[in-house]
Amino acid sequence: MDYQFLKIAEEGKVCTMTISAPKSLNALNSTILNEINSFLDSIDFAKTRVLIITGDGEKSFVAGADISEMASLDPKAGEAFGIRGADVFRRIETLPIPVIAAVNGFALGGGCELAMACDIRICSNNAKFGQPEVGLGIIPGFSGTYRLTKLVGMGMAKQLIYTGGAIKADEALRIGLVNAVCEQADLIPTAMEMAQRICNNAPIAVSLAKECINAEYDLAADEAIAYESVRFGRCFATEDQKNGMKAFLEKGKYQFQGK
Ligand code: CO8
């Protein structure tokens, strides 16, 4: 399928979705959100085991939601736009495969929120993260108040959101907003290498681990522990568990089939 604002590339079991709206530094408008939704619908999870999300060019990952589209919204339309973005990001967060954000520049507002909806964030050393919304008279609307607090803790989330200031890659690494920082030229290769390492593992197990980590974060301890036990048990219904353990005991290596 052809998209106006997305470039899709597949390499083995890894798919890369590049957001491309160079005139607005890849700012997210309604069309882009719809295209991401359509693209998510089209993923064949039997073939694609990891998704990488990045921005086009060397300057910006995503410079936020499109301010020109938001400028004239009334409260009802504002809420609807927020819900539309939040729904797309929640779909990304709950995809049955890991999603890596390869942040190649500005990740501001909705761009930071998109990165935070991904499982893992790797950024280039020119990346800048921030939630500048209060400087525009709004608040983070694509679930930033929720996810930033989860990722970096309440104190740092409040500082970033109240001041609206941007932080550089090294500070993002220090506070745990990103997993790794690298040179821009190494960004996609680094994300790809991590994706390949994930692909070498049992896909059903990776998917169940993602489901557990996401769900358990919001559960009380006893519920969370029980949630994991059920899914741990499910692993023993898979061929990959049987063959993976057999191969280990026979000092061999098994190519996981996702069955
Ligand atoms: N929306 C629309 N256009 C944008 C955006 C954006 N978010 N960001 C950049 N652009 C456009 C600029 O207007 C400019 O267009 P033009 O060439 O036609 O003038 C072009 O991109 C290039 O930008 P600059 O000339 O400003 O480039 P600089 O290198 O000087 O600055 C910055 C780069 C610092 C990234 C600057 O462009 C900037 O501050 N952008 C806005 C960043 C921002 O505030 N983002 C948050 C937006 S709000 C948001 O994301 C809320 C999410 C939740 C929404 C909930 C809905 C209700």
Tab-separated table of C-alpha atoms and ligand atoms in Angstrom:
chain	number	residue	atom	x	y	z
A	1	MET	CA	0.000	0.000	0.000
A	2	ASP	CA	1.211	3.519	-0.804
A	3	TYR	CA	1.129	6.203	1.841
A	4	GLN	CA	1.491	9.941	1.504
A	5	PHE	CA	3.494	10.379	4.717
A	6	LEU	CA	4.888	6.931	5.570
A	7	LYS	CA	7.746	4.955	4.067
A	8	ILE	CA	7.678	1.258	4.872
A	9	ALA	CA	10.723	-0.997	4.478
A	10	GLU	CA	11.059	-4.665	5.302
A	11	GLU	CA	14.327	-6.440	5.997
A	12	GLY	CA	13.840	-10.053	6.998
A	13	LYS	CA	11.575	-10.107	10.033
A	14	VAL	CA	12.107	-6.425	10.820
A	15	CYS	CA	9.850	-3.721	9.435
A	16	THR	CA	10.753	-0.017	9.542
A	17	MET	CA	8.089	2.686	9.415
A	18	THR	CA	9.513	6.128	8.597
A	19	ILE	CA	7.301	9.169	9.143
A	20	SER	CA	7.992	11.605	6.342
A	21	ALA	CA	6.558	15.117	6.381
A	22	PRO	CA	9.739	17.148	5.844
A	23	LYS	CA	8.025	20.543	5.522
A	24	SER	CA	6.802	20.350	9.125
A	25	LEU	CA	9.687	18.340	10.623
A	26	ASN	CA	7.447	15.240	10.538
A	27	ALA	CA	4.723	16.828	12.719
A	28	LEU	CA	1.723	14.536	13.112
A	29	ASN	CA	-1.456	15.605	11.326
A	30	SER	CA	-4.725	13.639	11.099
A	31	THR	CA	-3.747	12.059	7.792
A	32	ILE	CA	-0.505	10.730	9.276
A	33	LEU	CA	-2.369	9.322	12.283
A	34	ASN	CA	-4.853	7.615	9.921
A	35	GLU	CA	-2.006	6.250	7.808
A	36	ILE	CA	-0.245	4.843	10.878
A	37	ASN	CA	-3.536	3.184	11.861
A	38	SER	CA	-3.905	1.626	8.401
A	39	PHE	CA	-0.301	0.490	8.442
A	40	LEU	CA	-0.758	-1.167	11.864
A	41	ASP	CA	-3.823	-2.983	10.424
A	42	SER	CA	-1.687	-4.320	7.584
A	43	ILE	CA	1.150	-5.876	9.633
A	44	ASP	CA	1.412	-9.649	9.266
A	45	PHE	CA	2.746	-10.676	12.672
A	46	ALA	CA	3.684	-14.128	11.375
A	47	LYS	CA	6.276	-12.393	9.169
A	48	THR	CA	7.136	-9.223	11.066
A	49	ARG	CA	8.644	-9.793	14.500
A	50	VAL	CA	9.911	-6.283	15.340
A	51	LEU	CA	8.801	-2.823	14.210
A	52	ILE	CA	11.189	0.141	14.111
A	53	ILE	CA	9.668	3.630	13.999
A	54	THR	CA	11.788	6.594	12.902
A	55	GLY	CA	11.496	10.021	11.269
A	56	ASP	CA	12.705	11.094	7.849
A	57	GLY	CA	15.826	13.232	7.564
A	58	GLU	CA	18.599	14.050	10.002
A	59	LYS	CA	16.882	16.788	11.980
A	60	SER	CA	13.635	15.507	13.402
A	61	PHE	CA	11.978	12.335	14.609
A	62	VAL	CA	8.583	14.013	15.075
A	63	ALA	CA	8.320	17.714	16.070
A	64	GLY	CA	4.940	17.209	17.727
A	65	ALA	CA	1.359	17.201	16.678
A	66	ASP	CA	0.683	19.565	13.772
A	67	ILE	CA	0.159	22.975	15.361
A	68	SER	CA	-1.460	24.405	12.204
A	69	GLU	CA	-4.153	21.726	12.415
A	70	MET	CA	-4.731	22.234	16.160
A	71	ALA	CA	-4.777	26.039	16.183
A	72	SER	CA	-8.498	26.455	15.463
A	73	LEU	CA	-9.914	23.460	17.349
A	74	ASP	CA	-12.760	23.920	19.848
A	75	PRO	CA	-12.854	21.837	23.072
A	76	LYS	CA	-14.837	19.002	21.492
A	77	ALA	CA	-12.597	18.774	18.435
A	78	GLY	CA	-9.512	19.113	20.670
A	79	GLU	CA	-10.619	16.149	22.757
A	80	ALA	CA	-11.401	14.145	19.607
A	81	PHE	CA	-7.936	14.889	18.155
A	82	GLY	CA	-6.333	13.886	21.466
A	83	ILE	CA	-8.299	10.628	21.541
A	84	ARG	CA	-7.367	9.843	17.944
A	85	GLY	CA	-3.637	10.193	18.662
A	86	ALA	CA	-3.889	8.427	22.020
A	87	ASP	CA	-5.690	5.469	20.410
A	88	VAL	CA	-3.046	5.075	17.711
A	89	PHE	CA	-0.253	5.262	20.290
A	90	ARG	CA	-2.006	2.725	22.528
A	91	ARG	CA	-2.216	0.374	19.550
A	92	ILE	CA	1.545	0.742	19.098
A	93	GLU	CA	2.137	0.111	22.806
A	94	THR	CA	0.021	-3.060	22.757
A	95	LEU	CA	1.123	-4.526	19.398
A	96	PRO	CA	2.006	-8.212	19.887
A	97	ILE	CA	5.588	-7.501	18.736
A	98	PRO	CA	8.269	-5.199	20.201
A	99	VAL	CA	8.491	-1.682	18.771
A	100	ILE	CA	11.772	0.257	18.796
A	101	ALA	CA	11.775	4.043	18.381
A	102	ALA	CA	14.888	5.189	16.521
A	103	VAL	CA	14.833	8.877	17.483
A	104	ASN	CA	16.898	10.818	14.946
A	105	GLY	CA	16.360	14.421	16.113
A	106	PHE	CA	13.505	16.421	17.661
A	107	ALA	CA	11.068	14.324	19.683
A	108	LEU	CA	8.836	17.086	20.991
A	109	GLY	CA	5.257	16.990	22.238
A	110	GLY	CA	3.469	14.277	20.269
A	111	GLY	CA	6.890	13.129	19.012
A	112	CYS	CA	8.116	12.419	22.540
A	113	GLU	CA	4.754	10.779	23.250
A	114	LEU	CA	5.099	8.562	20.169
A	115	ALA	CA	8.595	7.490	21.254
A	116	MET	CA	7.276	6.720	24.741
A	117	ALA	CA	4.531	4.471	23.315
A	118	CYS	CA	7.300	2.288	21.845
A	119	ASP	CA	8.894	-0.484	23.919
A	120	ILE	CA	12.492	0.685	23.525
A	121	ARG	CA	13.986	4.067	22.589
A	122	ILE	CA	17.384	4.510	20.919
A	123	CYS	CA	18.417	8.012	19.877
A	124	SER	CA	21.121	9.791	17.940
A	125	ASN	CA	23.283	12.251	19.849
A	126	ASN	CA	21.538	15.252	18.214
A	127	ALA	CA	18.129	14.162	19.600
A	128	LYS	CA	16.098	16.521	21.776
A	129	PHE	CA	13.153	15.462	23.904
A	130	GLY	CA	10.511	17.611	25.496
A	131	GLN	CA	6.858	18.301	26.180
A	132	PRO	CA	6.502	21.976	25.176
A	133	GLU	CA	2.680	21.978	25.178
A	134	VAL	CA	2.101	24.379	28.093
A	135	GLY	CA	4.004	26.987	26.055
A	136	LEU	CA	1.215	26.689	23.484
A	137	GLY	CA	-1.637	26.823	25.979
A	138	ILE	CA	-2.338	23.078	25.988
A	139	ILE	CA	-1.171	20.003	27.886
A	140	PRO	CA	0.350	16.805	26.484
A	141	GLY	CA	-2.628	15.201	24.761
A	142	PHE	CA	-1.344	11.936	23.343
A	143	SER	CA	-0.921	10.306	26.800
A	144	GLY	CA	2.298	12.130	27.708
A	145	THR	CA	1.293	12.955	31.278
A	146	TYR	CA	0.713	9.219	31.825
A	147	ARG	CA	3.701	7.654	30.078
A	148	LEU	CA	6.368	10.244	30.947
A	149	THR	CA	5.539	9.810	34.633
A	150	LYS	CA	5.822	6.031	34.279
A	151	LEU	CA	9.164	6.265	32.492
A	152	VAL	CA	11.053	8.924	34.430
A	153	GLY	CA	9.092	9.313	37.693
A	154	MET	CA	6.749	12.027	38.873
A	155	GLY	CA	9.326	14.670	39.821
A	156	MET	CA	11.167	14.724	36.505
A	157	ALA	CA	7.927	14.381	34.511
A	158	LYS	CA	6.480	17.411	36.290
A	159	GLN	CA	9.654	19.426	35.684
A	160	LEU	CA	9.699	18.602	31.964
A	161	ILE	CA	5.985	19.241	31.461
A	162	TYR	CA	5.679	22.416	33.601
A	163	THR	CA	8.797	24.086	32.157
A	164	GLY	CA	8.216	22.843	28.608
A	165	GLY	CA	11.994	22.708	28.222
A	166	ALA	CA	13.797	20.293	25.924
A	167	ILE	CA	16.563	17.967	27.078
A	168	LYS	CA	19.465	16.578	25.065
A	169	ALA	CA	20.234	12.939	24.383
A	170	ASP	CA	22.694	12.488	27.264
A	171	GLU	CA	20.187	13.879	29.784
A	172	ALA	CA	17.433	11.686	28.294
A	173	LEU	CA	19.730	8.702	28.844
A	174	ARG	CA	20.553	9.784	32.402
A	175	ILE	CA	16.895	10.008	33.439
A	176	GLY	CA	15.950	6.738	31.718
A	177	LEU	CA	13.871	8.244	28.935
A	178	VAL	CA	16.025	6.469	26.337
A	179	ASN	CA	17.792	3.112	26.414
A	180	ALA	CA	20.845	4.077	24.357
A	181	VAL	CA	22.479	6.973	22.501
A	182	CYS	CA	24.627	6.654	19.381
A	183	GLU	CA	26.000	8.611	16.422
A	184	GLN	CA	23.328	9.453	13.864
A	185	ALA	CA	24.981	7.250	11.217
A	186	ASP	CA	24.795	4.318	13.640
A	187	LEU	CA	21.170	4.842	14.670
A	188	ILE	CA	19.323	2.551	12.269
A	189	PRO	CA	22.084	-0.116	12.331
A	190	THR	CA	21.963	-0.077	16.160
A	191	ALA	CA	18.157	-0.381	16.182
A	192	MET	CA	18.370	-3.100	13.534
A	193	GLU	CA	20.963	-5.035	15.512
A	194	MET	CA	18.765	-4.945	18.613
A	195	ALA	CA	15.764	-5.980	16.491
A	196	GLN	CA	17.717	-8.944	15.077
A	197	ARG	CA	18.685	-10.069	18.580
A	198	ILE	CA	14.986	-9.999	19.538
A	199	CYS	CA	14.086	-11.918	16.348
A	200	ASN	CA	16.467	-14.718	17.311
A	201	ASN	CA	14.305	-15.474	20.367
A	202	ALA	CA	11.004	-17.339	20.611
A	203	PRO	CA	8.355	-14.957	19.195
A	204	ILE	CA	5.458	-16.191	21.334
A	205	ALA	CA	7.592	-15.865	24.461
A	206	VAL	CA	8.696	-12.331	23.487
A	207	SER	CA	5.085	-11.370	22.849
A	208	LEU	CA	3.881	-12.833	26.170
A	209	ALA	CA	6.717	-11.043	27.989
A	210	LYS	CA	5.589	-7.749	26.443
A	211	GLU	CA	1.987	-8.428	27.424
A	212	CYS	CA	3.061	-9.174	31.018
A	213	ILE	CA	5.310	-6.131	31.409
A	214	ASN	CA	2.631	-3.780	30.023
A	215	ALA	CA	-0.257	-5.192	32.031
A	216	GLU	CA	1.533	-5.838	35.317
A	217	TYR	CA	2.796	-2.272	35.634
A	218	ASP	CA	-0.713	-1.140	36.519
A	219	LEU	CA	-1.636	-4.135	38.714
A	220	ALA	CA	-1.173	-4.744	42.439
A	221	ALA	CA	1.684	-7.148	43.292
A	222	ASP	CA	-0.376	-10.303	43.859
A	223	GLU	CA	-2.418	-9.773	40.693
A	224	ALA	CA	0.732	-9.024	38.681
A	225	ILE	CA	2.516	-12.146	39.901
A	226	ALA	CA	-0.541	-14.299	39.118
A	227	TYR	CA	-0.832	-12.670	35.679
A	228	GLU	CA	2.728	-13.718	34.870
A	229	SER	CA	2.264	-17.274	36.175
A	230	VAL	CA	-0.652	-17.882	33.799
A	231	ARG	CA	1.369	-16.725	30.803
A	232	PHE	CA	4.465	-18.613	31.956
A	233	GLY	CA	2.312	-21.738	31.893
A	234	ARG	CA	1.123	-20.933	28.373
A	235	CYS	CA	4.708	-21.044	27.087
A	236	PHE	CA	4.714	-24.797	27.792
A	237	ALA	CA	1.989	-25.280	25.188
A	238	THR	CA	4.372	-24.103	22.430
A	239	GLU	CA	6.594	-26.139	20.134
A	240	ASP	CA	9.269	-23.483	20.572
A	241	GLN	CA	9.536	-24.234	24.309
A	242	LYS	CA	9.761	-27.999	23.686
A	243	ASN	CA	12.314	-27.709	20.881
A	244	GLY	CA	14.267	-24.829	22.446
A	245	MET	CA	14.827	-26.704	25.706
A	246	LYS	CA	15.541	-29.995	23.919
A	247	ALA	CA	18.173	-28.282	21.763
A	248	PHE	CA	19.778	-26.725	24.856
A	249	LEU	CA	19.999	-30.101	26.593
A	250	GLU	CA	21.533	-31.633	23.450
A	251	LYS	CA	24.022	-28.711	23.237
A	252	GLY	CA	22.426	-27.518	19.997
A	253	LYS	CA	20.556	-24.426	18.866
A	254	TYR	CA	16.942	-24.290	17.701
A	255	GLN	CA	15.580	-21.851	15.113
A	256	PHE	CA	12.341	-20.737	16.717
A	257	GLN	CA	9.245	-21.099	14.536
A	258	GLY	CA	6.707	-19.023	16.453
A	259	LYS	CA	4.598	-22.102	17.130
B	1	CO8	N1	3.475	21.603	13.805
B	1	CO8	C1	3.423	22.222	12.617
B	1	CO8	N2	4.505	22.686	11.972
B	1	CO8	C2	5.697	22.521	12.576
B	1	CO8	C3	5.836	21.892	13.815
B	1	CO8	C4	4.642	21.412	14.438
B	1	CO8	N3	4.668	20.756	15.604
B	1	CO8	N4	7.122	21.876	14.155
B	1	CO8	C5	7.803	22.477	13.164
B	1	CO8	N5	6.939	22.873	12.197
B	1	CO8	C6	7.257	23.560	10.952
B	1	CO8	C7	7.579	25.022	11.174
B	1	CO8	O1	6.404	25.780	11.302
B	1	CO8	C8	8.382	25.336	9.949
B	1	CO8	O2	7.491	25.536	8.878
B	1	CO8	P1	7.758	26.735	7.801
B	1	CO8	O3	9.061	26.357	7.154
B	1	CO8	O4	6.607	26.665	6.884
B	1	CO8	O5	7.872	27.990	8.590
B	1	CO8	C9	9.141	24.042	9.678
B	1	CO8	O6	8.445	23.027	10.403
B	1	CO8	C10	10.564	24.085	10.164
B	1	CO8	O7	10.553	24.485	11.524
B	1	CO8	P2	11.430	25.682	12.087
B	1	CO8	O8	11.703	26.691	11.026
B	1	CO8	O9	10.764	26.189	13.328
B	1	CO8	O10	12.773	24.918	12.433
B	1	CO8	P3	13.806	25.269	13.593
B	1	CO8	O11	14.986	24.409	13.359
B	1	CO8	O12	14.032	26.729	13.687
B	1	CO8	O13	13.074	24.810	14.946
B	1	CO8	C11	11.789	23.326	16.328
B	1	CO8	C12	12.778	23.458	15.147
B	1	CO8	C13	12.484	23.747	17.623
B	1	CO8	C14	11.371	21.870	16.408
B	1	CO8	C15	10.567	24.248	16.081
B	1	CO8	O14	10.065	23.978	14.788
B	1	CO8	C16	9.466	24.045	17.061
B	1	CO8	O15	9.539	24.548	18.177
B	1	CO8	N6	8.414	23.319	16.658
B	1	CO8	C17	7.248	23.081	17.483
B	1	CO8	C18	7.560	22.054	18.547
B	1	CO8	C19	6.368	21.875	19.437
B	1	CO8	O16	5.936	22.764	20.123
B	1	CO8	N7	5.839	20.656	19.432
B	1	CO8	C20	4.701	20.314	20.252
B	1	CO8	C21	3.442	20.566	19.501
B	1	CO8	S1	2.038	20.343	20.532
B	1	CO8	C22	1.863	18.674	20.622
B	1	CO8	O17	2.603	17.907	20.074
B	1	CO8	C23	0.721	18.195	21.440
B	1	CO8	C24	0.470	16.687	21.305
B	1	CO8	C25	-0.877	16.351	21.833
B	1	CO8	C26	-1.958	16.922	20.975
B	1	CO8	C27	-3.287	16.784	21.563
B	1	CO8	C28	-4.345	17.386	20.646
B	1	CO8	C29	-5.471	18.041	21.314
